[in-house]
mmCIF file of C-alpha atoms in Angstrom:
data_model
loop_
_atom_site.group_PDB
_atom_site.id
_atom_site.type_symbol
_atom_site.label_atom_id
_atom_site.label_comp_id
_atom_site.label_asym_id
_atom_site.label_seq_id
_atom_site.Cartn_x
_atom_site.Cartn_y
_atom_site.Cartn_z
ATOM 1 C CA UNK A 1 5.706 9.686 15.808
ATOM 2 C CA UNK A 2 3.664 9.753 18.222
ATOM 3 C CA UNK A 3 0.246 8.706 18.099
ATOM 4 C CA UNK A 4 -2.689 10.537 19.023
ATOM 5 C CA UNK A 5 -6.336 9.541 19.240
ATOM 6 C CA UNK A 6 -7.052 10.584 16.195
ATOM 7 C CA UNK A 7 -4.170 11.556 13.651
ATOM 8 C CA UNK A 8 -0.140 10.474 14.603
ATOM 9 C CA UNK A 9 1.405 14.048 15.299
ATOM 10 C CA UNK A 10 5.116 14.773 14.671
ATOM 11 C CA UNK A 11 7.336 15.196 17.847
ATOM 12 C CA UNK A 12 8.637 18.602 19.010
ATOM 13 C CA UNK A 13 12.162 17.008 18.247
ATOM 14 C CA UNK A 14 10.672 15.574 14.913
ATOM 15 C CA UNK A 15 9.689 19.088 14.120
ATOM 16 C CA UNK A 16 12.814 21.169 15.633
ATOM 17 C CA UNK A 17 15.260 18.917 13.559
ATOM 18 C CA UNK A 18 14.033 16.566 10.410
ATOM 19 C CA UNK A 19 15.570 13.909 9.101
ATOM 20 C CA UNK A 20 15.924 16.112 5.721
ATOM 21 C CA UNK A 21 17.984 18.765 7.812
ATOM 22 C CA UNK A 22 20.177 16.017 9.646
ATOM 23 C CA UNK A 23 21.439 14.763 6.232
ATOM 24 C CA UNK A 24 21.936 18.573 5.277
ATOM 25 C CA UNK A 25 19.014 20.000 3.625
ATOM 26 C CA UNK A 26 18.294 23.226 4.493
ATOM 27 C CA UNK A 27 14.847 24.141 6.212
ATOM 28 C CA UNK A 28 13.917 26.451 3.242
ATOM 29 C CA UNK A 29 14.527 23.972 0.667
ATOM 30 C CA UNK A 30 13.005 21.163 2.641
ATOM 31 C CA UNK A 31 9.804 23.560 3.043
ATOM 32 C CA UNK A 32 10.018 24.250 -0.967
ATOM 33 C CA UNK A 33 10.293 20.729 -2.089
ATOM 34 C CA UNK A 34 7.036 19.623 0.611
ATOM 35 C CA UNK A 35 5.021 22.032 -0.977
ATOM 36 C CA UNK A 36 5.874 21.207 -5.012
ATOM 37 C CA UNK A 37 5.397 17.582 -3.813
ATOM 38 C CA UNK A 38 1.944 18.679 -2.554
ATOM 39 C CA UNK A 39 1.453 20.459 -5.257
ATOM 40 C CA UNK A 40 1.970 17.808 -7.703
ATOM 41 C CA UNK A 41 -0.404 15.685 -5.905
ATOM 42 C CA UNK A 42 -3.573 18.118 -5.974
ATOM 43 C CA UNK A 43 -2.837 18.501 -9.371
ATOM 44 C CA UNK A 44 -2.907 14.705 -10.634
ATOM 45 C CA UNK A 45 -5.743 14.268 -8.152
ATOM 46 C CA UNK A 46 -7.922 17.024 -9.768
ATOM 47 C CA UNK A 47 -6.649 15.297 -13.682
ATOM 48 C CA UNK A 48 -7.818 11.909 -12.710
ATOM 49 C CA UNK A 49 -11.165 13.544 -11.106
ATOM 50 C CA UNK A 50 -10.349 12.188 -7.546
ATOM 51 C CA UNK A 51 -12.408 13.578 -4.737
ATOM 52 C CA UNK A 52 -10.946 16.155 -2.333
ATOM 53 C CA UNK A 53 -10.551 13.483 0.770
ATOM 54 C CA UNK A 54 -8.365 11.681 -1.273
ATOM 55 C CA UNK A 55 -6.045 14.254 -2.508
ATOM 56 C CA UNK A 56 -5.651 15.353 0.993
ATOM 57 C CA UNK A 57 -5.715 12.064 2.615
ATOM 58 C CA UNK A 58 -2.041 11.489 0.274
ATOM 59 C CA UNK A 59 -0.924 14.922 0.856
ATOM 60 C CA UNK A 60 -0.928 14.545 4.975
ATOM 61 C CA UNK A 61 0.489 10.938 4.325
ATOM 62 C CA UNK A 62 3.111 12.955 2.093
ATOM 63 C CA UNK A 63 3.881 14.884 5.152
ATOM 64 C CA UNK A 64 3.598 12.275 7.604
ATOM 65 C CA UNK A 65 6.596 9.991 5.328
ATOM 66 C CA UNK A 66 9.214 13.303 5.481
ATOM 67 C CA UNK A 67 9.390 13.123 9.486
ATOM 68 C CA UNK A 68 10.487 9.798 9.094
ATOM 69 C CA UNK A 69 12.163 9.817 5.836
ATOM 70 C CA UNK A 70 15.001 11.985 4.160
ATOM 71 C CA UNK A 71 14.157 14.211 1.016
ATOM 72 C CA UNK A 72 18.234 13.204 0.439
ATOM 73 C CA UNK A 73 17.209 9.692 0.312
ATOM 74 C CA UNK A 74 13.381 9.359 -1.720
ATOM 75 C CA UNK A 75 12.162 11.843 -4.279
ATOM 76 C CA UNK A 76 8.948 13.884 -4.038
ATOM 77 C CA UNK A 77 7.456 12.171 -7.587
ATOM 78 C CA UNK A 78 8.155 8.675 -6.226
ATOM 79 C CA UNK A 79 6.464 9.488 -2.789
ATOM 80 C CA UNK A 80 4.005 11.426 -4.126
ATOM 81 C CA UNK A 81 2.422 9.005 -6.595
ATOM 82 C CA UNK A 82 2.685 6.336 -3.575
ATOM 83 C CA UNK A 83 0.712 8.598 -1.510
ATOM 84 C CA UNK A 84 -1.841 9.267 -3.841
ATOM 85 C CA UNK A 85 -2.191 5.821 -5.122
ATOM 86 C CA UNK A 86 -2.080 4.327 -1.038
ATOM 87 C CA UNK A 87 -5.000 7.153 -0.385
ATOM 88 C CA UNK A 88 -7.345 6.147 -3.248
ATOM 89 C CA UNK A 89 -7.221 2.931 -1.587
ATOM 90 C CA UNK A 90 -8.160 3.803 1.637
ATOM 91 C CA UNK A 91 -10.566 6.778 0.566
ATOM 92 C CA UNK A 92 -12.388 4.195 -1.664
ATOM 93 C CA UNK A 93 -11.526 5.787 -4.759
ATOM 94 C CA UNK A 94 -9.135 3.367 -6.631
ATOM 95 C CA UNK A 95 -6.671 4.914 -9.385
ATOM 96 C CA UNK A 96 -5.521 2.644 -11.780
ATOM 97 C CA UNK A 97 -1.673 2.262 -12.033
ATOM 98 C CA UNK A 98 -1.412 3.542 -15.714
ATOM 99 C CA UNK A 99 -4.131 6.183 -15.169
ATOM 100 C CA UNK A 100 -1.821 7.487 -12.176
ATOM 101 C CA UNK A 101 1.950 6.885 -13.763
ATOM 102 C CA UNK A 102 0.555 8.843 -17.229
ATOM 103 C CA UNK A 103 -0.454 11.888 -15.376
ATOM 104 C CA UNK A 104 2.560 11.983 -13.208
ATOM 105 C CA UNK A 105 4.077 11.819 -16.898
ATOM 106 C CA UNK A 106 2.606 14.902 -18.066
ATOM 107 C CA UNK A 107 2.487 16.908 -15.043
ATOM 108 C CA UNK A 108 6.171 16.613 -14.801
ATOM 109 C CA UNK A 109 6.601 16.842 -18.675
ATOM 110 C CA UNK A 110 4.805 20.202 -18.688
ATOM 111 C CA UNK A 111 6.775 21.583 -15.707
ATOM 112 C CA UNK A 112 9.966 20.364 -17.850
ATOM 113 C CA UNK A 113 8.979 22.699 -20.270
ATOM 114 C CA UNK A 114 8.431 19.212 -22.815
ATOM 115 C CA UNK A 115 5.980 18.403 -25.467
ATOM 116 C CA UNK A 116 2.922 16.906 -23.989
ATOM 117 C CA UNK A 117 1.405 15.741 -27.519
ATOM 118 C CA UNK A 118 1.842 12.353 -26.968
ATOM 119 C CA UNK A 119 0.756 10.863 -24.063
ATOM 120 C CA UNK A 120 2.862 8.625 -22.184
ATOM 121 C CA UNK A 121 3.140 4.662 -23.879
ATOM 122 C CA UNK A 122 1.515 2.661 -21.043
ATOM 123 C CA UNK A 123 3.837 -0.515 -22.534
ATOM 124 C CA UNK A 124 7.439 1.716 -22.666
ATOM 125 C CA UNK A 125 10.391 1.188 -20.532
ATOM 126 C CA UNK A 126 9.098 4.007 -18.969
ATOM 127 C CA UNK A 127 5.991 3.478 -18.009
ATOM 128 C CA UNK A 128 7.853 0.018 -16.156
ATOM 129 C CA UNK A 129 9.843 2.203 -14.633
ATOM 130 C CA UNK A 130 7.327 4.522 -13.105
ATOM 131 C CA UNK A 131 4.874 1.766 -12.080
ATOM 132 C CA UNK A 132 7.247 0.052 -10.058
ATOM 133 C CA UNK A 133 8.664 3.427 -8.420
ATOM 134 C CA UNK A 134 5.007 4.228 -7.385
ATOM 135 C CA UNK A 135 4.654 0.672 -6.152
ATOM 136 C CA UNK A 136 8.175 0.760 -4.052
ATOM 137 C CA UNK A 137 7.172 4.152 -3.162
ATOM 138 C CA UNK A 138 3.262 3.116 -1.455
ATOM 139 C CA UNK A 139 5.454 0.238 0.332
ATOM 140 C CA UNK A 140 7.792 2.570 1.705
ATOM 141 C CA UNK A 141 4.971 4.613 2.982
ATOM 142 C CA UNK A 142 3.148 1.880 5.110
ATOM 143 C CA UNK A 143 6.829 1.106 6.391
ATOM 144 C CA UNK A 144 7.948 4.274 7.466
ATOM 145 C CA UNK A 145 4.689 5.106 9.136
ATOM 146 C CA UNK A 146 4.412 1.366 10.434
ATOM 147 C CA UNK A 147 0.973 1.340 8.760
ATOM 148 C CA UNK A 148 -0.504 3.577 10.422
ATOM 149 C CA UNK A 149 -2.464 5.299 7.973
ATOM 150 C CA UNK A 150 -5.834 6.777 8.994
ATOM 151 C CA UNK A 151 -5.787 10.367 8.045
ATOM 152 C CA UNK A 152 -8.791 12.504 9.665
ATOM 153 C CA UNK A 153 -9.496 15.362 7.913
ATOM 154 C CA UNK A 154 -10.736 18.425 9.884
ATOM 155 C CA UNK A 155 -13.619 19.477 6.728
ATOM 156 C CA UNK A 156 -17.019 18.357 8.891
ATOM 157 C CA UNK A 157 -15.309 19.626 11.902
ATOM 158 C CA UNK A 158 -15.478 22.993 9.894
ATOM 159 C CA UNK A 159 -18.730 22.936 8.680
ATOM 160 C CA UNK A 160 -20.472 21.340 11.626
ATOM 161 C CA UNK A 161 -18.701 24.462 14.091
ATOM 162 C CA UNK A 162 -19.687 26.678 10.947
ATOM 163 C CA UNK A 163 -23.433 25.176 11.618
ATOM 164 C CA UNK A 164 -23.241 25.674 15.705
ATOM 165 C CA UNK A 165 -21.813 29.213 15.436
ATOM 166 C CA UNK A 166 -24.780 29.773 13.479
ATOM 167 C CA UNK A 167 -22.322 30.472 10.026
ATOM 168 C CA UNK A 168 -23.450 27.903 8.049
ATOM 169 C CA UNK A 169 -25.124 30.404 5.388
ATOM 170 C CA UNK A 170 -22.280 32.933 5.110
ATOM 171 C CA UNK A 171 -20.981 31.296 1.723
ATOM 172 C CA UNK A 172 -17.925 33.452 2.039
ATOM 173 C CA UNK A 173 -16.584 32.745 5.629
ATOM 174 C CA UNK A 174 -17.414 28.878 4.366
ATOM 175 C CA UNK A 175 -15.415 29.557 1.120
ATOM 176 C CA UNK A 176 -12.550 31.137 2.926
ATOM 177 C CA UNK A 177 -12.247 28.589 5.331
ATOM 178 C CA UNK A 178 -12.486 25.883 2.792
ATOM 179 C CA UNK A 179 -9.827 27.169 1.024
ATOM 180 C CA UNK A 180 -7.200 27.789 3.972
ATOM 181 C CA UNK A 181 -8.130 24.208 4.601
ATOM 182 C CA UNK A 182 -6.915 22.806 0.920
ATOM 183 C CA UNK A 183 -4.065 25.780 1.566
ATOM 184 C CA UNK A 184 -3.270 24.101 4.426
ATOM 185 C CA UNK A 185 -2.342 20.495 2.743
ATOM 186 C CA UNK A 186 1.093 22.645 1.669
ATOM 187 C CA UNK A 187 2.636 22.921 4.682
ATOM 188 C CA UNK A 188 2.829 20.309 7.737
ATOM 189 C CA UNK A 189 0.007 21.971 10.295
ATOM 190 C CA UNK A 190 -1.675 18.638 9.687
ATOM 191 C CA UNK A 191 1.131 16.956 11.205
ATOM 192 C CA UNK A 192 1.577 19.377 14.182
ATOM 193 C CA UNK A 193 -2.121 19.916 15.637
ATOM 194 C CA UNK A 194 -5.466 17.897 15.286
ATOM 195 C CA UNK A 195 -8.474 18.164 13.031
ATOM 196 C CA UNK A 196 -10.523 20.294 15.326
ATOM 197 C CA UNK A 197 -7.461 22.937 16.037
ATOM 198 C CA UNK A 198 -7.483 23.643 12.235
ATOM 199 C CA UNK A 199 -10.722 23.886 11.742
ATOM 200 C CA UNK A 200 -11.012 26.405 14.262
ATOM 201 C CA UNK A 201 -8.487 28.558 12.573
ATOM 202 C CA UNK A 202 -9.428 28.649 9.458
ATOM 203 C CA UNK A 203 -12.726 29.761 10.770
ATOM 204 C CA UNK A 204 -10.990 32.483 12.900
ATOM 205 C CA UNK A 205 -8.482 33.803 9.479
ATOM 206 C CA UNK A 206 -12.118 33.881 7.458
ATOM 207 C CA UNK A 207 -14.251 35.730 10.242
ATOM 208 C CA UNK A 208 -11.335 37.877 10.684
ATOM 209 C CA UNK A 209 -10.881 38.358 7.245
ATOM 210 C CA UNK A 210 -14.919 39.416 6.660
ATOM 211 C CA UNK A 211 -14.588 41.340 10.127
ATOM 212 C CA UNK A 212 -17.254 38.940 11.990
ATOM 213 C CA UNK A 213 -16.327 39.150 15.831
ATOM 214 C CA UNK A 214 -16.189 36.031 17.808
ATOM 215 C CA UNK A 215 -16.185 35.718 21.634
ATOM 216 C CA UNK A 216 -12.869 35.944 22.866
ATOM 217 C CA UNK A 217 -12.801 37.098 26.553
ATOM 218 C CA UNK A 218 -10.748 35.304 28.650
ATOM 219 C CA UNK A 219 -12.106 31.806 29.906
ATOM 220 C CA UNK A 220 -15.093 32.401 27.148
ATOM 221 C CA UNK A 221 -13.023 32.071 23.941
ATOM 222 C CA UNK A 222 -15.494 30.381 21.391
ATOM 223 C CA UNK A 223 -13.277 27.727 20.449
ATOM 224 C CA UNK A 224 -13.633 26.249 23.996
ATOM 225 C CA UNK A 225 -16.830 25.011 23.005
ATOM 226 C CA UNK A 226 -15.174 22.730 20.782
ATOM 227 C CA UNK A 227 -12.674 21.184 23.162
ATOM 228 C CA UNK A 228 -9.935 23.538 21.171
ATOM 229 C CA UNK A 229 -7.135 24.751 24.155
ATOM 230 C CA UNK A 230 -5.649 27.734 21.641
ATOM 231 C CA UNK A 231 -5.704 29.083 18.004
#
């Protein structure tokens, strides 16, 4: 990957052909299986009350680890619990281990279609087993991405272009955008194009959406004003 000044960014040959597809997955299973993984993160993030940054601090690490890993070789449970245990590190938010492994346990239970009455037994074979996956999987992660793991996340970028386009108080163009930000975490945009890019286009979908006009003559296009080449 190569890395930019603020996030690492995938390669246009990184993105063209991933190391998924090279062992034979096809694209639209490879997107399917990002997104559950993604999924499954927000979810145990929001059961074990993490903040936001966190959850999407491990789901752009999630992302980052498939351009350099194969979905044929590590599992999306495995990677995911790394990624969200690695993230409440760095976000400040530490997750205990059995906290973490027991509501990877019931998500995946409940998905199963499997009785969720009784909650995971923190001292079963199990448990073991899932506590040192999530370890192996967090080590994997700082390997494959040669520790580089600072994730910035483009949500004050939003609200502080919100606050200069004079948008701060429209609760609904800063809902919208909010959520095609968390929307966002699903696919790999935060691996293709920096914080401030995104921002601007969730701003752009929302004032679309709400039919607020923005400058857009040529050479005057108000995401200039944010160092933003295109949307």
């Amino acid at each position: 990957m190569s890395v930019a000044l603020n996030n690492p960014l995938a390669s246009l040959e990184q993105l063209e052909t991933t190391v998924s597809r090279r062992d034979g997955i096809s694209e639209e299973l490879e997107e399917d299986l990002r997104n559950l993984g993604a999924e499954l993160i927000q979810s145990a993030g929001i059961l074990l009350k993490l903040p936001q940054v966190a959850m999407a601090t491990a789901q752009v690490l999630f992302q980052r680890f498939f351009y350099m890993a194969s979905l044929k070789e590590f599992g999306i449970v495995e990677i995911g619990m790394g990624a969200l245990f690695l993230a409440s590190k760095l976000e400040e938010c530490f997750v205990r281990m059995t906290h973490l492994i027991t509501v990877y346990d019931l998500i995946i239970r409940k998905m199963k279609g499997q009785s969720i009455k009784v909650p995971l037994d923190a001292f079963s074979q199990k448990a073991y087993n899932l506590k040192n996956m999530a370890i192996a999987a967090e080590m994997q992660i700082l390997r494959q991405l040669g520790f580089i793991v600072h994730v910035q996340l483009p949500y004050n970028h939003m609200i502080n272009y919100l606050r200069i386009l004079g948008l701060e108080d429209n609760e609904e163009i800063s809902k919208r955008a909010w959520n095609y930000l968390n929307d966002g975490l699903r696919t790999t945009i935060y691996v293709t194009y920096e914080p401030p890019t995104i921002a601007c286009a969730a701003i752009w979908l929302s004032c679309r959406e709400q039919g607020i006009k923005l400058p857009t003559s040529p050479g005057k296009e108000w995401w200039l004003l944010f160092d933003v080449n295109s949307i």
